Amino acid sequence: MTVLDHGDDDSGDFAAVAYREEEYWDVDLLPVKLTHDLKGLIHALRQQPSISGSLGLVSVGDDFFIIVRVYGEDVSLFLSDVTASVDWQVARDVLDYLDIDLPDDDDLDQVLPAGDLSIVADLGLDEMELGALAGDLDLYPDEVLASVSERLGFAQSFQRVLDGMG
């Protein structure tokens, strides 16, 4: 299996952090390099104080998304498509963190998520909904993450951050 070099074309990539202070969500853009650095992303999320932990929302091109939730020392991860690990090191890093084997060639024709489907269930998006969103091949990763932000109650802040990307 060969990892493709995607170069520096990060034009569709973004990483955002969402966190709650009191009753309100705040969303900030993170450096785009964190879309390819799982350890760095987790470290950045740990820097955000929040009553319900911080959420990292990562979109990598038109291919897949990652949701990371950091609450104290606990880290939960969700990867929208395990087959992304064939082409993207950060997706491999997620599978490694989750102690999940890379998909076999026989599994490459299916879009299957990996990780904690209940990662945001306590915030208002249950496992079935997240699984359905991840499996909707008509939606781009940024559109799925926009739907997630809407269901969790921070759609306006999330959209404002994305609009500020230029």
Short mmCIF file of N, CA and C in Angstrom, two decimals:
data_model
loop_
_atom_site.label_atom_id
_atom_site.label_comp_id
_atom_site.label_asym_id
_atom_site.label_seq_id
_atom_site.Cartn_x
_atom_site.Cartn_y
_atom_site.Cartn_z
N MET A 1 0.85 -1.16 0.00
CA MET A 1 0.00 0.00 0.00
C MET A 1 0.90 1.24 0.00
N THR A 2 0.65 2.16 -0.90
CA THR A 2 1.46 3.36 -1.02
C THR A 2 0.65 4.56 -0.57
N VAL A 3 1.27 5.39 0.23
CA VAL A 3 0.62 6.63 0.66
C VAL A 3 0.90 7.68 -0.40
N LEU A 4 -0.14 8.28 -0.91
CA LEU A 4 0.02 9.32 -1.91
C LEU A 4 0.49 10.60 -1.25
N ASP A 5 1.34 11.32 -1.95
CA ASP A 5 1.79 12.63 -1.47
C ASP A 5 0.84 13.66 -2.02
N HIS A 6 0.12 14.31 -1.13
CA HIS A 6 -0.87 15.30 -1.56
C HIS A 6 -0.28 16.69 -1.60
N GLY A 7 1.00 16.80 -1.41
CA GLY A 7 1.67 18.09 -1.53
C GLY A 7 1.12 19.13 -0.58
N ASP A 8 1.16 20.37 -1.03
CA ASP A 8 0.73 21.48 -0.19
C ASP A 8 -0.63 22.00 -0.59
N ASP A 9 -1.39 21.25 -1.35
CA ASP A 9 -2.70 21.70 -1.78
C ASP A 9 -3.70 21.47 -0.67
N ASP A 10 -3.77 22.43 0.25
CA ASP A 10 -4.66 22.33 1.40
C ASP A 10 -5.89 23.21 1.21
N SER A 11 -6.18 23.61 -0.03
CA SER A 11 -7.21 24.62 -0.26
C SER A 11 -8.57 24.25 0.30
N GLY A 12 -8.93 22.99 0.32
CA GLY A 12 -10.22 22.58 0.85
C GLY A 12 -10.16 22.12 2.29
N ASP A 13 -8.98 22.16 2.87
CA ASP A 13 -8.79 21.64 4.22
C ASP A 13 -9.04 22.73 5.26
N PHE A 14 -9.62 22.33 6.38
CA PHE A 14 -9.70 23.24 7.52
C PHE A 14 -9.83 22.45 8.80
N ALA A 15 -9.44 23.10 9.87
CA ALA A 15 -9.61 22.56 11.22
C ALA A 15 -10.20 23.67 12.07
N ALA A 16 -11.24 23.35 12.79
CA ALA A 16 -11.88 24.33 13.67
C ALA A 16 -12.04 23.70 15.05
N VAL A 17 -12.06 24.54 16.05
CA VAL A 17 -12.31 24.09 17.41
C VAL A 17 -13.60 24.74 17.88
N ALA A 18 -14.46 23.94 18.49
CA ALA A 18 -15.71 24.45 19.07
C ALA A 18 -15.69 24.11 20.55
N TYR A 19 -16.06 25.09 21.36
CA TYR A 19 -16.08 24.88 22.81
C TYR A 19 -17.14 25.77 23.42
N ARG A 20 -17.64 25.34 24.58
CA ARG A 20 -18.69 26.10 25.26
C ARG A 20 -18.12 26.80 26.47
N GLU A 21 -18.53 28.05 26.58
CA GLU A 21 -18.26 28.82 27.78
C GLU A 21 -19.62 29.24 28.30
N GLU A 22 -19.92 28.78 29.50
CA GLU A 22 -21.25 28.96 30.09
C GLU A 22 -22.29 28.36 29.14
N GLU A 23 -23.21 29.16 28.61
CA GLU A 23 -24.27 28.61 27.76
C GLU A 23 -24.00 28.79 26.27
N TYR A 24 -22.88 29.40 25.91
CA TYR A 24 -22.65 29.76 24.52
C TYR A 24 -21.47 29.02 23.92
N TRP A 25 -21.64 28.63 22.66
CA TRP A 25 -20.57 28.00 21.91
C TRP A 25 -19.70 29.06 21.27
N ASP A 26 -18.42 28.79 21.18
CA ASP A 26 -17.50 29.63 20.43
C ASP A 26 -16.77 28.71 19.46
N VAL A 27 -16.46 29.22 18.29
CA VAL A 27 -15.76 28.45 17.27
C VAL A 27 -14.60 29.28 16.75
N ASP A 28 -13.44 28.67 16.66
CA ASP A 28 -12.25 29.33 16.13
C ASP A 28 -11.61 28.44 15.09
N LEU A 29 -11.00 29.06 14.12
CA LEU A 29 -10.24 28.34 13.12
C LEU A 29 -8.87 27.98 13.70
N LEU A 30 -8.40 26.81 13.40
CA LEU A 30 -7.06 26.36 13.81
C LEU A 30 -6.15 26.40 12.59
N PRO A 31 -4.84 26.40 12.79
CA PRO A 31 -3.94 26.39 11.63
C PRO A 31 -4.21 25.18 10.73
N VAL A 32 -4.18 25.42 9.42
CA VAL A 32 -4.49 24.36 8.46
C VAL A 32 -3.53 23.18 8.57
N LYS A 33 -2.32 23.41 9.06
CA LYS A 33 -1.37 22.30 9.20
C LYS A 33 -1.87 21.23 10.17
N LEU A 34 -2.80 21.60 11.06
CA LEU A 34 -3.34 20.62 12.00
C LEU A 34 -4.29 19.63 11.34
N THR A 35 -4.68 19.89 10.10
CA THR A 35 -5.50 18.92 9.37
C THR A 35 -4.69 17.68 9.02
N HIS A 36 -3.37 17.77 9.16
CA HIS A 36 -2.50 16.65 8.83
C HIS A 36 -1.64 16.22 10.02
N ASP A 37 -2.00 16.68 11.22
CA ASP A 37 -1.19 16.42 12.41
C ASP A 37 -2.12 16.10 13.59
N LEU A 38 -2.43 14.83 13.77
CA LEU A 38 -3.38 14.43 14.81
C LEU A 38 -2.86 14.79 16.20
N LYS A 39 -1.61 14.52 16.49
CA LYS A 39 -1.07 14.85 17.81
C LYS A 39 -1.12 16.35 18.07
N GLY A 40 -0.77 17.14 17.07
CA GLY A 40 -0.83 18.59 17.20
C GLY A 40 -2.25 19.08 17.40
N LEU A 41 -3.20 18.46 16.71
CA LEU A 41 -4.60 18.81 16.85
C LEU A 41 -5.09 18.54 18.27
N ILE A 42 -4.78 17.37 18.78
CA ILE A 42 -5.19 17.02 20.14
C ILE A 42 -4.57 17.99 21.14
N HIS A 43 -3.32 18.33 20.93
CA HIS A 43 -2.65 19.29 21.82
C HIS A 43 -3.36 20.65 21.78
N ALA A 44 -3.71 21.12 20.59
CA ALA A 44 -4.41 22.41 20.45
C ALA A 44 -5.77 22.37 21.13
N LEU A 45 -6.48 21.25 21.01
CA LEU A 45 -7.80 21.14 21.63
C LEU A 45 -7.71 21.13 23.15
N ARG A 46 -6.64 20.60 23.67
CA ARG A 46 -6.46 20.59 25.13
C ARG A 46 -6.26 21.99 25.70
N GLN A 47 -5.90 22.93 24.85
CA GLN A 47 -5.66 24.30 25.30
C GLN A 47 -6.95 25.09 25.52
N GLN A 48 -8.09 24.56 25.05
CA GLN A 48 -9.36 25.27 25.15
C GLN A 48 -10.12 24.84 26.39
N PRO A 49 -10.36 25.76 27.30
CA PRO A 49 -11.17 25.41 28.47
C PRO A 49 -12.63 25.34 28.06
N SER A 50 -13.33 24.34 28.54
CA SER A 50 -14.73 24.20 28.19
C SER A 50 -15.42 23.31 29.21
N ILE A 51 -16.70 23.58 29.43
CA ILE A 51 -17.46 22.79 30.39
C ILE A 51 -17.80 21.40 29.84
N SER A 52 -17.78 21.25 28.50
CA SER A 52 -18.12 19.95 27.92
C SER A 52 -17.00 19.43 27.03
N GLY A 53 -15.80 19.90 27.25
CA GLY A 53 -14.69 19.49 26.42
C GLY A 53 -14.66 20.31 25.14
N SER A 54 -13.62 20.16 24.38
CA SER A 54 -13.52 20.88 23.11
C SER A 54 -13.65 19.89 21.96
N LEU A 55 -14.23 20.38 20.87
CA LEU A 55 -14.43 19.58 19.67
C LEU A 55 -13.54 20.08 18.56
N GLY A 56 -12.83 19.19 17.94
CA GLY A 56 -12.09 19.51 16.74
C GLY A 56 -12.87 18.99 15.55
N LEU A 57 -13.11 19.85 14.60
CA LEU A 57 -13.84 19.50 13.37
C LEU A 57 -12.88 19.71 12.22
N VAL A 58 -12.51 18.62 11.56
CA VAL A 58 -11.48 18.66 10.53
C VAL A 58 -12.06 18.14 9.22
N SER A 59 -11.88 18.94 8.18
CA SER A 59 -12.28 18.53 6.84
C SER A 59 -11.02 18.43 6.00
N VAL A 60 -10.84 17.29 5.35
CA VAL A 60 -9.67 17.09 4.50
C VAL A 60 -10.16 16.95 3.06
N GLY A 61 -9.95 18.02 2.31
CA GLY A 61 -10.37 18.05 0.92
C GLY A 61 -11.83 17.72 0.77
N ASP A 62 -12.12 17.02 -0.29
CA ASP A 62 -13.48 16.54 -0.54
C ASP A 62 -13.62 15.09 -0.11
N ASP A 63 -12.65 14.60 0.69
CA ASP A 63 -12.54 13.18 0.93
C ASP A 63 -13.16 12.67 2.23
N PHE A 64 -12.85 13.31 3.35
CA PHE A 64 -13.31 12.77 4.63
C PHE A 64 -13.25 13.84 5.69
N PHE A 65 -13.81 13.52 6.85
CA PHE A 65 -13.71 14.42 7.99
C PHE A 65 -13.39 13.63 9.25
N ILE A 66 -12.90 14.38 10.22
CA ILE A 66 -12.56 13.81 11.52
C ILE A 66 -13.20 14.70 12.58
N ILE A 67 -13.76 14.08 13.60
CA ILE A 67 -14.20 14.80 14.78
C ILE A 67 -13.38 14.28 15.95
N VAL A 68 -12.80 15.21 16.70
CA VAL A 68 -12.01 14.86 17.88
C VAL A 68 -12.64 15.57 19.06
N ARG A 69 -12.84 14.85 20.14
CA ARG A 69 -13.35 15.48 21.36
C ARG A 69 -12.35 15.24 22.48
N VAL A 70 -11.93 16.33 23.08
CA VAL A 70 -10.99 16.26 24.19
C VAL A 70 -11.69 16.79 25.43
N TYR A 71 -11.71 15.96 26.45
CA TYR A 71 -12.33 16.35 27.72
C TYR A 71 -11.38 15.91 28.82
N GLY A 72 -10.63 16.86 29.35
CA GLY A 72 -9.60 16.50 30.31
C GLY A 72 -8.54 15.66 29.62
N GLU A 73 -8.27 14.50 30.17
CA GLU A 73 -7.29 13.59 29.57
C GLU A 73 -7.93 12.63 28.56
N ASP A 74 -9.26 12.60 28.50
CA ASP A 74 -9.96 11.70 27.59
C ASP A 74 -9.99 12.27 26.18
N VAL A 75 -9.73 11.41 25.20
CA VAL A 75 -9.78 11.79 23.80
C VAL A 75 -10.66 10.77 23.07
N SER A 76 -11.66 11.28 22.35
CA SER A 76 -12.51 10.45 21.51
C SER A 76 -12.33 10.89 20.07
N LEU A 77 -12.36 9.91 19.17
CA LEU A 77 -12.13 10.20 17.75
C LEU A 77 -13.21 9.56 16.89
N PHE A 78 -13.54 10.25 15.80
CA PHE A 78 -14.45 9.71 14.80
C PHE A 78 -13.87 10.04 13.43
N LEU A 79 -13.72 9.02 12.61
CA LEU A 79 -13.24 9.16 11.23
C LEU A 79 -14.37 8.76 10.31
N SER A 80 -14.71 9.62 9.36
CA SER A 80 -15.88 9.38 8.52
C SER A 80 -15.70 8.23 7.54
N ASP A 81 -14.46 7.92 7.15
CA ASP A 81 -14.26 6.89 6.12
C ASP A 81 -12.90 6.22 6.32
N VAL A 82 -12.92 4.95 6.70
CA VAL A 82 -11.66 4.24 6.94
C VAL A 82 -10.81 4.11 5.68
N THR A 83 -11.44 4.12 4.51
CA THR A 83 -10.66 3.97 3.28
C THR A 83 -9.77 5.18 3.02
N ALA A 84 -10.02 6.29 3.70
CA ALA A 84 -9.15 7.47 3.57
C ALA A 84 -7.74 7.14 4.03
N SER A 85 -7.60 6.13 4.86
CA SER A 85 -6.28 5.75 5.38
C SER A 85 -5.35 5.23 4.29
N VAL A 86 -5.89 4.87 3.14
CA VAL A 86 -5.06 4.42 2.03
C VAL A 86 -4.26 5.59 1.47
N ASP A 87 -4.89 6.78 1.43
CA ASP A 87 -4.26 7.94 0.80
C ASP A 87 -3.78 9.01 1.75
N TRP A 88 -4.24 9.00 2.98
CA TRP A 88 -3.97 10.11 3.89
C TRP A 88 -3.36 9.62 5.20
N GLN A 89 -2.20 10.16 5.53
CA GLN A 89 -1.51 9.76 6.75
C GLN A 89 -2.32 10.11 8.00
N VAL A 90 -2.99 11.25 8.01
CA VAL A 90 -3.75 11.63 9.20
C VAL A 90 -4.88 10.63 9.47
N ALA A 91 -5.48 10.08 8.42
CA ALA A 91 -6.51 9.05 8.60
C ALA A 91 -5.87 7.78 9.16
N ARG A 92 -4.67 7.46 8.70
CA ARG A 92 -3.94 6.31 9.28
C ARG A 92 -3.64 6.55 10.75
N ASP A 93 -3.27 7.79 11.07
CA ASP A 93 -2.97 8.13 12.46
C ASP A 93 -4.19 7.95 13.35
N VAL A 94 -5.37 8.29 12.84
CA VAL A 94 -6.60 8.09 13.60
C VAL A 94 -6.82 6.60 13.84
N LEU A 95 -6.67 5.79 12.80
CA LEU A 95 -6.85 4.35 12.97
C LEU A 95 -5.82 3.78 13.94
N ASP A 96 -4.59 4.25 13.86
CA ASP A 96 -3.56 3.81 14.81
C ASP A 96 -3.96 4.17 16.24
N TYR A 97 -4.43 5.40 16.43
CA TYR A 97 -4.84 5.86 17.76
C TYR A 97 -5.97 4.98 18.30
N LEU A 98 -6.87 4.60 17.40
CA LEU A 98 -8.02 3.77 17.78
C LEU A 98 -7.67 2.28 17.84
N ASP A 99 -6.44 1.93 17.46
CA ASP A 99 -5.99 0.55 17.40
C ASP A 99 -6.86 -0.28 16.46
N ILE A 100 -7.10 0.29 15.28
CA ILE A 100 -7.88 -0.37 14.24
C ILE A 100 -6.95 -0.63 13.06
N ASP A 101 -7.03 -1.85 12.53
CA ASP A 101 -6.20 -2.21 11.38
C ASP A 101 -6.61 -1.42 10.14
N LEU A 102 -5.64 -1.21 9.27
CA LEU A 102 -5.93 -0.60 7.98
C LEU A 102 -6.87 -1.51 7.20
N PRO A 103 -7.72 -0.94 6.37
CA PRO A 103 -8.66 -1.78 5.63
C PRO A 103 -7.95 -2.66 4.61
N ASP A 104 -8.49 -3.85 4.41
CA ASP A 104 -7.98 -4.75 3.38
C ASP A 104 -8.48 -4.26 2.02
N ASP A 105 -7.85 -4.77 0.97
CA ASP A 105 -8.27 -4.39 -0.38
C ASP A 105 -9.74 -4.72 -0.61
N ASP A 106 -10.24 -5.76 0.03
CA ASP A 106 -11.64 -6.15 -0.13
C ASP A 106 -12.59 -5.14 0.49
N ASP A 107 -12.09 -4.34 1.44
CA ASP A 107 -12.94 -3.39 2.15
C ASP A 107 -12.93 -1.99 1.51
N LEU A 108 -12.17 -1.81 0.46
CA LEU A 108 -12.00 -0.48 -0.10
C LEU A 108 -13.19 0.01 -0.92
N ASP A 109 -14.14 -0.85 -1.18
CA ASP A 109 -15.30 -0.42 -1.97
C ASP A 109 -16.45 0.04 -1.07
N GLN A 110 -16.23 0.09 0.23
CA GLN A 110 -17.26 0.52 1.17
C GLN A 110 -16.80 1.75 1.92
N VAL A 111 -17.75 2.66 2.16
CA VAL A 111 -17.46 3.83 2.99
C VAL A 111 -17.97 3.51 4.38
N LEU A 112 -17.02 3.24 5.28
CA LEU A 112 -17.37 2.89 6.65
C LEU A 112 -16.67 3.81 7.62
N PRO A 113 -17.39 4.31 8.61
CA PRO A 113 -16.76 5.15 9.62
C PRO A 113 -16.00 4.30 10.63
N ALA A 114 -15.19 4.98 11.41
CA ALA A 114 -14.46 4.30 12.49
C ALA A 114 -14.43 5.23 13.69
N GLY A 115 -14.38 4.62 14.85
CA GLY A 115 -14.25 5.40 16.07
C GLY A 115 -15.56 5.49 16.84
N ASP A 116 -15.67 6.54 17.61
CA ASP A 116 -16.76 6.71 18.56
C ASP A 116 -17.97 7.39 17.91
N LEU A 117 -18.94 6.60 17.51
CA LEU A 117 -20.16 7.15 16.91
C LEU A 117 -20.96 7.98 17.91
N SER A 118 -20.74 7.78 19.19
CA SER A 118 -21.47 8.54 20.20
C SER A 118 -20.66 9.74 20.70
N ILE A 119 -19.68 10.17 19.93
CA ILE A 119 -18.76 11.22 20.34
C ILE A 119 -19.46 12.51 20.76
N VAL A 120 -20.60 12.82 20.16
CA VAL A 120 -21.34 14.04 20.52
C VAL A 120 -22.79 13.74 20.88
N ALA A 121 -23.08 12.50 21.23
CA ALA A 121 -24.46 12.12 21.55
C ALA A 121 -25.01 12.92 22.73
N ASP A 122 -24.18 13.17 23.74
CA ASP A 122 -24.65 13.93 24.90
C ASP A 122 -24.88 15.41 24.58
N LEU A 123 -24.40 15.85 23.42
CA LEU A 123 -24.58 17.25 23.01
C LEU A 123 -25.75 17.42 22.03
N GLY A 124 -26.35 16.30 21.59
CA GLY A 124 -27.53 16.42 20.76
C GLY A 124 -27.49 15.72 19.41
N LEU A 125 -26.42 15.02 19.10
CA LEU A 125 -26.34 14.30 17.82
C LEU A 125 -26.04 12.83 18.13
N ASP A 126 -27.06 11.99 17.98
CA ASP A 126 -26.87 10.59 18.38
C ASP A 126 -26.11 9.78 17.32
N GLU A 127 -25.80 8.55 17.69
CA GLU A 127 -24.98 7.67 16.86
C GLU A 127 -25.58 7.43 15.48
N MET A 128 -26.89 7.22 15.44
CA MET A 128 -27.56 6.93 14.16
C MET A 128 -27.46 8.12 13.21
N GLU A 129 -27.69 9.32 13.74
CA GLU A 129 -27.61 10.51 12.91
C GLU A 129 -26.19 10.75 12.39
N LEU A 130 -25.20 10.61 13.27
CA LEU A 130 -23.82 10.81 12.85
C LEU A 130 -23.43 9.78 11.80
N GLY A 131 -23.82 8.55 12.01
CA GLY A 131 -23.53 7.50 11.03
C GLY A 131 -24.18 7.78 9.68
N ALA A 132 -25.42 8.25 9.72
CA ALA A 132 -26.13 8.57 8.48
C ALA A 132 -25.46 9.74 7.76
N LEU A 133 -25.07 10.76 8.50
CA LEU A 133 -24.39 11.89 7.89
C LEU A 133 -23.06 11.47 7.26
N ALA A 134 -22.30 10.66 7.98
CA ALA A 134 -21.01 10.21 7.47
C ALA A 134 -21.16 9.35 6.22
N GLY A 135 -22.25 8.62 6.13
CA GLY A 135 -22.47 7.74 5.00
C GLY A 135 -23.16 8.37 3.82
N ASP A 136 -23.54 9.64 3.92
CA ASP A 136 -24.23 10.33 2.83
C ASP A 136 -23.21 10.78 1.80
N LEU A 137 -23.10 10.03 0.72
CA LEU A 137 -22.08 10.30 -0.29
C LEU A 137 -22.39 11.53 -1.14
N ASP A 138 -23.58 12.11 -0.98
CA ASP A 138 -23.93 13.32 -1.71
C ASP A 138 -23.44 14.58 -1.01
N LEU A 139 -22.95 14.44 0.22
CA LEU A 139 -22.47 15.59 0.99
C LEU A 139 -20.95 15.61 1.04
N TYR A 140 -20.38 16.81 0.89
CA TYR A 140 -18.95 16.99 1.09
C TYR A 140 -18.67 17.07 2.59
N PRO A 141 -17.42 16.80 3.00
CA PRO A 141 -17.10 16.83 4.43
C PRO A 141 -17.46 18.14 5.12
N ASP A 142 -17.23 19.27 4.46
CA ASP A 142 -17.56 20.55 5.08
C ASP A 142 -19.07 20.70 5.28
N GLU A 143 -19.85 20.12 4.37
CA GLU A 143 -21.31 20.16 4.50
C GLU A 143 -21.78 19.28 5.66
N VAL A 144 -21.16 18.14 5.83
CA VAL A 144 -21.50 17.27 6.95
C VAL A 144 -21.17 17.97 8.27
N LEU A 145 -19.99 18.58 8.33
CA LEU A 145 -19.59 19.27 9.56
C LEU A 145 -20.50 20.47 9.83
N ALA A 146 -20.98 21.13 8.78
CA ALA A 146 -21.96 22.21 8.96
C ALA A 146 -23.25 21.66 9.54
N SER A 147 -23.68 20.49 9.09
CA SER A 147 -24.88 19.84 9.66
C SER A 147 -24.66 19.46 11.11
N VAL A 148 -23.48 18.96 11.42
CA VAL A 148 -23.14 18.62 12.81
C VAL A 148 -23.22 19.88 13.67
N SER A 149 -22.62 20.96 13.19
CA SER A 149 -22.62 22.21 13.96
C SER A 149 -24.05 22.72 14.17
N GLU A 150 -24.89 22.55 13.18
CA GLU A 150 -26.29 22.98 13.32
C GLU A 150 -27.01 22.16 14.39
N ARG A 151 -26.82 20.86 14.36
CA ARG A 151 -27.49 20.00 15.34
C ARG A 151 -26.97 20.22 16.76
N LEU A 152 -25.73 20.66 16.87
CA LEU A 152 -25.15 20.88 18.19
C LEU A 152 -25.38 22.30 18.69
N GLY A 153 -25.84 23.18 17.80
CA GLY A 153 -26.21 24.53 18.23
C GLY A 153 -25.18 25.61 18.03
N PHE A 154 -24.21 25.40 17.13
CA PHE A 154 -23.24 26.46 16.88
C PHE A 154 -23.03 26.71 15.38
N ALA A 155 -24.11 26.55 14.62
CA ALA A 155 -24.02 26.71 13.16
C ALA A 155 -23.58 28.11 12.74
N GLN A 156 -24.12 29.15 13.38
CA GLN A 156 -23.77 30.51 12.98
C GLN A 156 -22.29 30.79 13.22
N SER A 157 -21.79 30.41 14.38
CA SER A 157 -20.37 30.62 14.67
C SER A 157 -19.49 29.82 13.73
N PHE A 158 -19.89 28.60 13.44
CA PHE A 158 -19.13 27.74 12.54
C PHE A 158 -19.10 28.34 11.14
N GLN A 159 -20.24 28.79 10.65
CA GLN A 159 -20.30 29.38 9.31
C GLN A 159 -19.49 30.66 9.23
N ARG A 160 -19.54 31.46 10.29
CA ARG A 160 -18.77 32.71 10.33
C ARG A 160 -17.27 32.40 10.19
N VAL A 161 -16.81 31.37 10.87
CA VAL A 161 -15.40 30.99 10.80
C VAL A 161 -15.05 30.51 9.39
N LEU A 162 -15.92 29.70 8.79
CA LEU A 162 -15.64 29.21 7.43
C LEU A 162 -15.66 30.35 6.42
N ASP A 163 -16.60 31.28 6.58
CA ASP A 163 -16.67 32.42 5.68
C ASP A 163 -15.41 33.29 5.77
N GLY A 164 -14.81 33.32 6.95
CA GLY A 164 -13.59 34.10 7.15
C GLY A 164 -12.35 33.48 6.53
N MET A 165 -12.47 32.24 6.06
CA MET A 165 -11.31 31.58 5.45
C MET A 165 -10.95 32.22 4.11
N GLY A 166 -11.91 32.87 3.47
CA GLY A 166 -11.61 33.55 2.20
C GLY A 166 -11.98 32.85 1.01
#
